[in-house]
mmCIF file of C-alpha atoms and ligand atoms in Angstrom:
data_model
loop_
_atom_site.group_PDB
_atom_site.id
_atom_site.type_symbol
_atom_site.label_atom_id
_atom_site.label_comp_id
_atom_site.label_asym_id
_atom_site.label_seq_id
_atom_site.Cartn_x
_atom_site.Cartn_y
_atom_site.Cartn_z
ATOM 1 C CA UNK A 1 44.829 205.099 63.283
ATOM 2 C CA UNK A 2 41.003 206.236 62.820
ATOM 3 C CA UNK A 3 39.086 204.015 65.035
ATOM 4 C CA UNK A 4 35.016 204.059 64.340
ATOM 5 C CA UNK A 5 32.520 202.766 66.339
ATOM 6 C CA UNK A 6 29.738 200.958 64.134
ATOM 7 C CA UNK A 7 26.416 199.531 64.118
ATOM 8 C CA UNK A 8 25.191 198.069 60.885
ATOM 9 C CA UNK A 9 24.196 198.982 57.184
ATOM 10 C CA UNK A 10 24.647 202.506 57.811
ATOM 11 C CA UNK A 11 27.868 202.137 59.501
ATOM 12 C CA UNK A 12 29.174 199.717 56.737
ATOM 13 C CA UNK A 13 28.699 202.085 54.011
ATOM 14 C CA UNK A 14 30.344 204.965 55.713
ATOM 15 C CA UNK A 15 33.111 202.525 56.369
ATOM 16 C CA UNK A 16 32.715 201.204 52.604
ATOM 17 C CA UNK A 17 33.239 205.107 52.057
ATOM 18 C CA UNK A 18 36.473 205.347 54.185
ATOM 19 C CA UNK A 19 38.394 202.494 52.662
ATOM 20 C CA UNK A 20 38.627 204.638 49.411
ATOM 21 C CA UNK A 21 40.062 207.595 51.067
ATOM 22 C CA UNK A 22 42.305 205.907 53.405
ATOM 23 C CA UNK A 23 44.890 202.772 54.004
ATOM 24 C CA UNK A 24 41.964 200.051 55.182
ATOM 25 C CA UNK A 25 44.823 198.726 57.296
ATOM 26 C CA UNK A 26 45.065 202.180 59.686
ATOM 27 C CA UNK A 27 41.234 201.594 60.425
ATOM 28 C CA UNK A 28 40.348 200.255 63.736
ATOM 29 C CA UNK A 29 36.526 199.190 63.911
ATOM 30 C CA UNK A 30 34.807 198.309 66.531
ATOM 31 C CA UNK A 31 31.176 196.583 65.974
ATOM 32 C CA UNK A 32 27.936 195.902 67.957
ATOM 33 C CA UNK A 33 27.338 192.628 69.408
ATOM 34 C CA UNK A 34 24.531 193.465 71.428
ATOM 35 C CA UNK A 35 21.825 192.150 68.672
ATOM 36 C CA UNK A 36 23.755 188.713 68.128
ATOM 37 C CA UNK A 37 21.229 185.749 68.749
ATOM 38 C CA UNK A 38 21.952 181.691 68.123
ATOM 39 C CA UNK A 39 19.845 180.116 65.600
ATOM 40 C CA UNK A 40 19.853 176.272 65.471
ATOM 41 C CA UNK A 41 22.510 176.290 67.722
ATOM 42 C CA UNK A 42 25.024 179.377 66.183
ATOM 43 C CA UNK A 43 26.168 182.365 67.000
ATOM 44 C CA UNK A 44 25.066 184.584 64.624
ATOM 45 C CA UNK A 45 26.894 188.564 64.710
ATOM 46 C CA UNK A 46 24.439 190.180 62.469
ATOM 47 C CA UNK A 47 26.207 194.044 62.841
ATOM 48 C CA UNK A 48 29.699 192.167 62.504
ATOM 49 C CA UNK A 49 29.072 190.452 59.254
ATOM 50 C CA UNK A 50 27.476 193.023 57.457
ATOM 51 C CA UNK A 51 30.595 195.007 58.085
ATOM 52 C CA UNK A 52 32.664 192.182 56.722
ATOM 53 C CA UNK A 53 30.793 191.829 54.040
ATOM 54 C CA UNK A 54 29.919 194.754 52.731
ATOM 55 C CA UNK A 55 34.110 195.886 53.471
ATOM 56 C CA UNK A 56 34.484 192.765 51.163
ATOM 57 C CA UNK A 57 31.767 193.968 48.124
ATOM 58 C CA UNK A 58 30.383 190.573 49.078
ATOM 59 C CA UNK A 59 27.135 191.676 50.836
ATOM 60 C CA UNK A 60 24.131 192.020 49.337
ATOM 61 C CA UNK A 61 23.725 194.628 47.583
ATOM 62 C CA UNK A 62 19.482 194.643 47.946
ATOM 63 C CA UNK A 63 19.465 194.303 51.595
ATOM 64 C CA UNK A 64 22.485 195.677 53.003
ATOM 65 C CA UNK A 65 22.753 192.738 54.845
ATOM 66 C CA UNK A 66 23.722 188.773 53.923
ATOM 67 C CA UNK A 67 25.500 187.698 50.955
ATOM 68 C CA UNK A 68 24.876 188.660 47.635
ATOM 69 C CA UNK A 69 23.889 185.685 45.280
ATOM 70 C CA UNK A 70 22.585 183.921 48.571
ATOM 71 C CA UNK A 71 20.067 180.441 48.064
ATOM 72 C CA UNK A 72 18.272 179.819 51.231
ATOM 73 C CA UNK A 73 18.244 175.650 50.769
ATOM 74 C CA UNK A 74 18.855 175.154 54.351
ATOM 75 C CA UNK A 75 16.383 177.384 55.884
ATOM 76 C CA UNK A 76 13.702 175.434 53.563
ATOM 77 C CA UNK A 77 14.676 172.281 54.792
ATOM 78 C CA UNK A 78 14.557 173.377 58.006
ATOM 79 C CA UNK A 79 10.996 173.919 57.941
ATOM 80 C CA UNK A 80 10.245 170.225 57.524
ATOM 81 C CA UNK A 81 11.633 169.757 60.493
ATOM 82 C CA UNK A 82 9.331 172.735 61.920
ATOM 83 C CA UNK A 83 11.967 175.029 62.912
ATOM 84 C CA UNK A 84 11.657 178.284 62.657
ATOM 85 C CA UNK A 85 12.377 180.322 59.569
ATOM 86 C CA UNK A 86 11.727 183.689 60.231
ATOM 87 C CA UNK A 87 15.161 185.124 60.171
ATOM 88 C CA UNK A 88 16.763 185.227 56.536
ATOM 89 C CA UNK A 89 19.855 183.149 57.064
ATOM 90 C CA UNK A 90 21.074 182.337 53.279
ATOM 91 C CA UNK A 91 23.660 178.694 52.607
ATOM 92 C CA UNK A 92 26.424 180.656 52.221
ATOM 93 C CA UNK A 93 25.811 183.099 55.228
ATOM 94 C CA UNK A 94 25.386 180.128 57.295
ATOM 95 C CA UNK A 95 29.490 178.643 56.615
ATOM 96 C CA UNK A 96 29.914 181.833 57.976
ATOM 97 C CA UNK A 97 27.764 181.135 61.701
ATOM 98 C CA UNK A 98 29.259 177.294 61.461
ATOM 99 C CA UNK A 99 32.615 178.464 61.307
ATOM 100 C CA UNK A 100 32.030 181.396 63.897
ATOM 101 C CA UNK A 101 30.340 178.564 66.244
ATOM 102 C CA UNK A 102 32.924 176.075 65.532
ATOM 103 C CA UNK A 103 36.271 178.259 66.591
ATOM 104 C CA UNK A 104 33.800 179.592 69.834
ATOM 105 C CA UNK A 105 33.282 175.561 70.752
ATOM 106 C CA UNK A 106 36.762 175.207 70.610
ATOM 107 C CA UNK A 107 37.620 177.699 73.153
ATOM 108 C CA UNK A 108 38.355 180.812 71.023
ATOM 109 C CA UNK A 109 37.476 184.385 71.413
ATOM 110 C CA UNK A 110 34.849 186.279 69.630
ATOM 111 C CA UNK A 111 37.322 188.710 68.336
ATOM 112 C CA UNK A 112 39.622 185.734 67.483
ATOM 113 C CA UNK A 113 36.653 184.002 65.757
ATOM 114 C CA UNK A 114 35.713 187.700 63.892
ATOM 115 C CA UNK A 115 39.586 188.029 62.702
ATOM 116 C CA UNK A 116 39.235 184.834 61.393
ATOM 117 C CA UNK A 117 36.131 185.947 59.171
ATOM 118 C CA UNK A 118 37.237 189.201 58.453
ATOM 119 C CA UNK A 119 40.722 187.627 57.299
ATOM 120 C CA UNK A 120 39.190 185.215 54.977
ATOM 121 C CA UNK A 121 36.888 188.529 53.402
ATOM 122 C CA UNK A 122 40.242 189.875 52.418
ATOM 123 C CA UNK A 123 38.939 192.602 54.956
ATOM 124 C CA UNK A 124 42.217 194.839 55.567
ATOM 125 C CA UNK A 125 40.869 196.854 58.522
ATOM 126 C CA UNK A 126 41.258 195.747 62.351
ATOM 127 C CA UNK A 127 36.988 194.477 63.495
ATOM 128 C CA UNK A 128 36.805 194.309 66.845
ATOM 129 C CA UNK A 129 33.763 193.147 69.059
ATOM 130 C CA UNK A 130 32.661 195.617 71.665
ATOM 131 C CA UNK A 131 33.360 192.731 73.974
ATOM 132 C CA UNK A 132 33.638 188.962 73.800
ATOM 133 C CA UNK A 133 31.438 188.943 76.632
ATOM 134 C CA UNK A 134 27.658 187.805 76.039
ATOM 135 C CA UNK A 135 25.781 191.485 75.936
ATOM 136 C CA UNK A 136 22.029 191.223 74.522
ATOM 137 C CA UNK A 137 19.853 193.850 73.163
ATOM 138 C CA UNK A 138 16.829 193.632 75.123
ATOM 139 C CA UNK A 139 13.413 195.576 73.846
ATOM 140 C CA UNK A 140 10.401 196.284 76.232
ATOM 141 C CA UNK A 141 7.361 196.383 74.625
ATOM 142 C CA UNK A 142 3.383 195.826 75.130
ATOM 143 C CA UNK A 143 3.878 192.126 73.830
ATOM 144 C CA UNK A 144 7.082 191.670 76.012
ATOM 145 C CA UNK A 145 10.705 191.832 76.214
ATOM 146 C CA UNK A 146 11.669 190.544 73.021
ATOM 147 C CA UNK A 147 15.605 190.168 71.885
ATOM 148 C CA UNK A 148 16.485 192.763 69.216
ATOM 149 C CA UNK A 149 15.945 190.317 66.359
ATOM 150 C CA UNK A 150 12.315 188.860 67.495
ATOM 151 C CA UNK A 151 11.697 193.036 68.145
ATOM 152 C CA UNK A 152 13.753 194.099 64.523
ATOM 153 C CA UNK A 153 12.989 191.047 62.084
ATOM 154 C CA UNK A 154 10.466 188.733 63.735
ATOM 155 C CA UNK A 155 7.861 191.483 64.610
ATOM 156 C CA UNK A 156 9.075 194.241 62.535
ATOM 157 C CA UNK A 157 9.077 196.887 64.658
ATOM 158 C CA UNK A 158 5.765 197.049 64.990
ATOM 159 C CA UNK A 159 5.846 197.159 68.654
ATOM 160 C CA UNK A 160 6.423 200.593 70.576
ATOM 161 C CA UNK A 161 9.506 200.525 72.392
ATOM 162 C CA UNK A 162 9.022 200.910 76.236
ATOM 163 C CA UNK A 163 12.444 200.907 77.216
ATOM 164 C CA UNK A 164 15.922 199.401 76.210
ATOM 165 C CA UNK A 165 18.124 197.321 78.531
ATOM 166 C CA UNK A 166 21.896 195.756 77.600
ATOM 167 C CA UNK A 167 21.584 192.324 79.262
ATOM 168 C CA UNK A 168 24.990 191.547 80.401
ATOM 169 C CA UNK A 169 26.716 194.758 79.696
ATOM 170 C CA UNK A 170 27.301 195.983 83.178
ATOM 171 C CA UNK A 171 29.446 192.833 83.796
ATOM 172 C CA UNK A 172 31.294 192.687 80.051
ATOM 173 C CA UNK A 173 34.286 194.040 79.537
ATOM 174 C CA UNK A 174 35.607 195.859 76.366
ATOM 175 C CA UNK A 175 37.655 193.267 73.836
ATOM 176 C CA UNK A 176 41.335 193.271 73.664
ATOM 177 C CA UNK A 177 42.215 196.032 71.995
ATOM 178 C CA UNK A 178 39.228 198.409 72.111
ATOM 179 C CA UNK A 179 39.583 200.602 74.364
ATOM 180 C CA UNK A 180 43.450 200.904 73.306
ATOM 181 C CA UNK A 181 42.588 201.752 69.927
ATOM 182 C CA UNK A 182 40.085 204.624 71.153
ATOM 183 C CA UNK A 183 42.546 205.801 73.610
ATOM 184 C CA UNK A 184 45.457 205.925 70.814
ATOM 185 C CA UNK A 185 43.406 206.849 67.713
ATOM 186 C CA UNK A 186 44.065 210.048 65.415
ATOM 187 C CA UNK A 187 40.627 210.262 64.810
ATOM 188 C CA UNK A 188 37.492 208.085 66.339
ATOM 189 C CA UNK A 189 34.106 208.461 64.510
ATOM 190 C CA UNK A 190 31.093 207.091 65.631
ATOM 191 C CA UNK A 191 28.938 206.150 62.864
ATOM 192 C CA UNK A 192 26.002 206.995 61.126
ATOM 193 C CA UNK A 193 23.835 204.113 62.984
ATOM 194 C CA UNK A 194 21.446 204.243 65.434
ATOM 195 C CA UNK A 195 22.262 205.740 68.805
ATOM 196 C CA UNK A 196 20.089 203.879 71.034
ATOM 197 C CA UNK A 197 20.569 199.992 69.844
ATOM 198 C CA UNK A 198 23.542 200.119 67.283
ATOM 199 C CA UNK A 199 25.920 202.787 69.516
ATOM 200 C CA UNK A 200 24.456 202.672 72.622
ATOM 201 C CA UNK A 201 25.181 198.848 73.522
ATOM 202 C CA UNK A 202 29.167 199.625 73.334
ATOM 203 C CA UNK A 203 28.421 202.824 75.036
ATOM 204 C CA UNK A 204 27.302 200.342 77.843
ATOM 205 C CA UNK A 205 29.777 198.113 78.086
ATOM 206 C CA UNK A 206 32.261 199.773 81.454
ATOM 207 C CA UNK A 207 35.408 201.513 80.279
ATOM 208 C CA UNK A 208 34.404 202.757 76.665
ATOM 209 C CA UNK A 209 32.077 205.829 77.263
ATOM 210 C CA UNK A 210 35.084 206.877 79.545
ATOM 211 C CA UNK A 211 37.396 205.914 77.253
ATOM 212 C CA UNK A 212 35.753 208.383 74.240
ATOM 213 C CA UNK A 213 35.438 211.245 76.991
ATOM 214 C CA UNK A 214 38.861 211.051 77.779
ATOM 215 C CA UNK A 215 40.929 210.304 74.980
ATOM 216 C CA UNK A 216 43.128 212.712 73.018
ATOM 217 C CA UNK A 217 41.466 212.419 69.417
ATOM 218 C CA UNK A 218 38.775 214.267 68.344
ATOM 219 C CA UNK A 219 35.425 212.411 68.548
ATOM 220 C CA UNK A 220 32.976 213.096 65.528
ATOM 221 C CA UNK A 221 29.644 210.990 64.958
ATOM 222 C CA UNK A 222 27.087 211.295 61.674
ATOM 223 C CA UNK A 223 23.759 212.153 62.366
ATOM 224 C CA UNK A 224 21.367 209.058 61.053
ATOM 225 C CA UNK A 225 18.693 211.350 61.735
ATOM 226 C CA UNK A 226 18.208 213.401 58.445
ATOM 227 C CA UNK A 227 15.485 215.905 58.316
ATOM 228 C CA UNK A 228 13.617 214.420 61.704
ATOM 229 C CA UNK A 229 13.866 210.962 59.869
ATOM 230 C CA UNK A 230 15.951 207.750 60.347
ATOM 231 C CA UNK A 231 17.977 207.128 57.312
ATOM 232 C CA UNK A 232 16.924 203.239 58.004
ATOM 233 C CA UNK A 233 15.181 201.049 60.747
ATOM 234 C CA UNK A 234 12.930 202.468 63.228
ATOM 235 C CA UNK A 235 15.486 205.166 65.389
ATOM 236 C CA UNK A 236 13.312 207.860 64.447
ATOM 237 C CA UNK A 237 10.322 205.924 66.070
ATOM 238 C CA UNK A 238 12.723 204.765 69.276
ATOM 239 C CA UNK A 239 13.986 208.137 69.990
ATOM 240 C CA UNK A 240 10.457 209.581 70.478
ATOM 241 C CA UNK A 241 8.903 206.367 72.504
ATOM 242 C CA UNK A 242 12.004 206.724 74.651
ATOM 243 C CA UNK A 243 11.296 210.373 75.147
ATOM 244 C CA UNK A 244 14.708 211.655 73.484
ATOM 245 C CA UNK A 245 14.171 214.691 70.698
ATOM 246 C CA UNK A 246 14.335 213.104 67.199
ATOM 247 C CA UNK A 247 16.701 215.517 65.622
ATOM 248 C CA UNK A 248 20.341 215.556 64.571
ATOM 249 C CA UNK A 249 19.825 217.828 68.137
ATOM 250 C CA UNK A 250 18.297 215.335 69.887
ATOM 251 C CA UNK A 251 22.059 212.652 68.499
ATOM 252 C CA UNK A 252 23.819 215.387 69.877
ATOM 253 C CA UNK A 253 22.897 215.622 73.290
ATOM 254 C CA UNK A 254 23.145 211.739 73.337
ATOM 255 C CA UNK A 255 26.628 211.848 72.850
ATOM 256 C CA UNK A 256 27.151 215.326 74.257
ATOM 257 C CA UNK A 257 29.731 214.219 77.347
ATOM 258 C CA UNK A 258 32.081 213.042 74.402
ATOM 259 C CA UNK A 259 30.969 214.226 71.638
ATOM 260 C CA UNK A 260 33.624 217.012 69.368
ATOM 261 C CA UNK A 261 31.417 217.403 66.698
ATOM 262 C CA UNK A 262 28.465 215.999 64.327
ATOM 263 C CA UNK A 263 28.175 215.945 61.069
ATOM 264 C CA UNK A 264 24.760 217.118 60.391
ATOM 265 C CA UNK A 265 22.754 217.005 57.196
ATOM 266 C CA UNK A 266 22.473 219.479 54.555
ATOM 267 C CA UNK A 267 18.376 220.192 54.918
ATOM 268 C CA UNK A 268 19.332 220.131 59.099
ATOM 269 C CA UNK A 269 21.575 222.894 58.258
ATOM 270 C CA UNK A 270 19.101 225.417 60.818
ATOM 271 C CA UNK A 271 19.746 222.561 63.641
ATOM 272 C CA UNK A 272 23.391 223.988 64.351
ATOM 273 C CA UNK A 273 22.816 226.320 66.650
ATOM 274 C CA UNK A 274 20.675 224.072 68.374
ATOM 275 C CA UNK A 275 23.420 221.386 68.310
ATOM 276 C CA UNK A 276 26.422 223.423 68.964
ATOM 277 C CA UNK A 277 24.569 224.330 72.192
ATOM 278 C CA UNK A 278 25.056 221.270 73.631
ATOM 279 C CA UNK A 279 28.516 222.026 73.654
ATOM 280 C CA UNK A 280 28.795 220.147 70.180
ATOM 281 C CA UNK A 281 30.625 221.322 67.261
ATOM 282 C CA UNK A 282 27.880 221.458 64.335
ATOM 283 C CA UNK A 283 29.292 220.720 60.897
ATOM 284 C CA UNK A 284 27.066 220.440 58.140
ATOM 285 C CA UNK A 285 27.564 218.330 54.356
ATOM 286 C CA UNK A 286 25.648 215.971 51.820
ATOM 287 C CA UNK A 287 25.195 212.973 54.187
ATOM 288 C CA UNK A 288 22.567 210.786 52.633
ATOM 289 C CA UNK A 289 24.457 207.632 50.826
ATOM 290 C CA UNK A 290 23.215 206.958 47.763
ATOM 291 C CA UNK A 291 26.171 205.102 45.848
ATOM 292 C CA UNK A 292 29.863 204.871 46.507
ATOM 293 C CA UNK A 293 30.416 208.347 45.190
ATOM 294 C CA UNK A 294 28.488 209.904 48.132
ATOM 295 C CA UNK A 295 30.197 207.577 50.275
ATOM 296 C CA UNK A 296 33.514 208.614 49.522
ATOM 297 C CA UNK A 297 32.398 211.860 49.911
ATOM 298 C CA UNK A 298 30.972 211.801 53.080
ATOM 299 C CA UNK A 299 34.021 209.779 54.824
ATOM 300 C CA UNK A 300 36.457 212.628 52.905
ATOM 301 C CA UNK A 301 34.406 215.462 54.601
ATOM 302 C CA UNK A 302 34.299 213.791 58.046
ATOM 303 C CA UNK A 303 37.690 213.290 58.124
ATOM 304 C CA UNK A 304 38.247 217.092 57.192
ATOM 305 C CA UNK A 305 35.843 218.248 59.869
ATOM 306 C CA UNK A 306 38.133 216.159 62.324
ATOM 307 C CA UNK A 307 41.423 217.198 60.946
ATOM 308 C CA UNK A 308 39.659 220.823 62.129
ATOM 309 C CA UNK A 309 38.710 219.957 65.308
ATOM 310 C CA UNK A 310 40.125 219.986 68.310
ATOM 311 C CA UNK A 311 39.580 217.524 70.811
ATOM 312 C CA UNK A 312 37.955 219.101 74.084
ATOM 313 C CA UNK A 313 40.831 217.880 75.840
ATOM 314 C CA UNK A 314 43.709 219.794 75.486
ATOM 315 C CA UNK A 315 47.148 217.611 75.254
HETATM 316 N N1 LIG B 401 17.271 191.776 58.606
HETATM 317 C C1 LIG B 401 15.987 191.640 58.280
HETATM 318 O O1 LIG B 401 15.268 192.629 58.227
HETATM 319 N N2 LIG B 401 15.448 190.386 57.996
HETATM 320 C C2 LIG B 401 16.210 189.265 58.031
HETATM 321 O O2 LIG B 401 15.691 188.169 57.786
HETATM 322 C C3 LIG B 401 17.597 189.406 58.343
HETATM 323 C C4 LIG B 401 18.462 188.322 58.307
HETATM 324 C C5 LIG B 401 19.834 188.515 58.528
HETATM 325 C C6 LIG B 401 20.723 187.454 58.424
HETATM 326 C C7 LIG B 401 22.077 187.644 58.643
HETATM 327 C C8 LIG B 401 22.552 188.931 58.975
HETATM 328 O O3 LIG B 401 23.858 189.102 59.185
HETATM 329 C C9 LIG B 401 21.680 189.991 59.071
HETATM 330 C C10 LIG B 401 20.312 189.808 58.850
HETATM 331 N N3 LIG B 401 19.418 190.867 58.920
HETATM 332 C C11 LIG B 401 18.095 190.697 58.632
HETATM 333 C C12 LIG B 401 19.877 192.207 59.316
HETATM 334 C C13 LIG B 401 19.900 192.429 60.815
HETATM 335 O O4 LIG B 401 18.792 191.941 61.495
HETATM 336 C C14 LIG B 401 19.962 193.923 61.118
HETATM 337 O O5 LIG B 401 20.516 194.642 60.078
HETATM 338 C C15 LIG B 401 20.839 194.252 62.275
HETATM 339 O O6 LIG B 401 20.799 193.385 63.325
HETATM 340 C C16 LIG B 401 20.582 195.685 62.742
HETATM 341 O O7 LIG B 401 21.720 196.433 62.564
#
């Protein structure tokens, strides 16, 4: 079992990656719920579904996120009424949110109400929640705390980030199965999303930063810092408001206590020392995912790295 933890686009195309060069069924993922928000009354999993989707070659290929082929009738209509409209949620996205919020009225889990979606995707890998507790994103900033959406969509990142806070997260537990599938895992791989809002919720949520620093497989992450750059979204920007070095170094000694190794870029290849330092194993490749090709290549060297790598704690 190869259990990755993920954020969002970046994470879905690494795992888009890893479906080609293994059994989809021996992957165990676990996704970030801590930028979920209701809109109009659902329960929206914005990290989940793109995993789903793109797993599924149903997401949109343009964004990285939503369906592809999307119409966004409803949202139109919903401006008559004067509701908000500032988050892109597409018709056929939204059966998606009605059925999520349906089987969550009813009583059900949100990993029983993300198997159901992944199920219906045809997606063959195990999605897990972090938690099916409530755990929210919450961004400091000059204009206020704002929930990751108003801070990522709504105000596009305009705002500096002051600090980050996990609303809920000190009182959520892991989902069934998560910590389990880290524990038992060949491999675990944390991916290529950001550290401080994609990883870092499920890094906050008791029992699963313990669980990666004490289980038997070896623990390798992606840098999505290329060449002192996020890959996507505004980590580059984060990472220096919030004081941390915005490097594949500076991903690295965020994951240091349970960290085996990183995967580092190709023009980051002077960084290993640097990394390795940290008491990180540096291994550098072609990360940068242009197309499926580079995908599959980049979840085929990973997995080599690992298969190399022994975990810091010996059997
Ligand atoms: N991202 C945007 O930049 N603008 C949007 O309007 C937007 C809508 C949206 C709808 C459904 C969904 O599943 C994702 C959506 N995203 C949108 C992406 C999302 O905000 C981010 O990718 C993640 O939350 C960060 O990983």
């Amino acid at each position: 079992v190869i259990t990755v933890l993920a954020g969002g686009v970046g994470a879905a195309k690494f795992l888009r990656g890893l479906i080609d060069v293994v059994d989809a069924a021996t992957i165990t993922i676990i996704g970030n719920t801590g930028d979920d928000e209701e809109f109009y009354g659902l329960h929206v999993s914005p990290d989940l579904d793109t995993v789903v989707y793109t797993l599924a070659d149903a997401v949109n290929p343009e964004t990285g996120w939503g369906l592809a082929d999307d119409t966004y009738n409803t949202l139109e209509q919903l401006q008559r009424f004067g509701e908000e409209s500032w988050f892109l949620l597409g018709d056929r996205d939204l059966a998606t949110h009605l059925h999520r919020t349906a089987l969550l009225h009813s009583g059900r889990t949100l990993s029983e109400a993300t198997a159901s979606i992944a199920i219906a995707f045809g997606v063959a890998s195990r999605l897990l929640p972090m938690s099916d507790d409530r755990v929210r994103t919450i961004v400091s900033t000059g204009a206020g705390d704002l929930s990751f959406q108003e801070y990522f969509v709504q105000r596009r990142q305009q705002d500096e980030v002051l600090a980050l806070r996990f609303d809920g997260a000190e009182s959520a537990r892991p989902a069934p199965g998560v910590l389990a599938a880290i524990a038992d895992a060949e491999y675990v791989i944390i991916a290529p999303s950001n550290p401080l809002v994609s990883i870092g919720p499920a890094l906050a949520v008791p029992g699963i930063r313990e669980a990666l620093k004490t289980t038997q497989a070896p623990v390798g992450a992606i840098s999505p810092i290329v060449g002192g750059k996020a890959l996507k979204g505004p980590a580059d920007r984060m990472l220096a408001s919030l004081g941390h070095e915005v490097s594949a170094a500076g991903v690295a000694q965020l994951y240091a206590d349970f960290l085996d190794v990183l995967v580092l870029d190709n023009v980051d290849s002077a960084l290993a020392a640097d990394v390795e330092e940290r008491g990180v194993r540096a291994s550098v490749a072609a990360t940068v995912m242009h197309d499926n090709k580079a995908r599959r290549a980049l979840a085929e060297t990973t997995l080599q790295v690992l298969a190399a790598t022994p975990a810091k704690r010996p059997t």
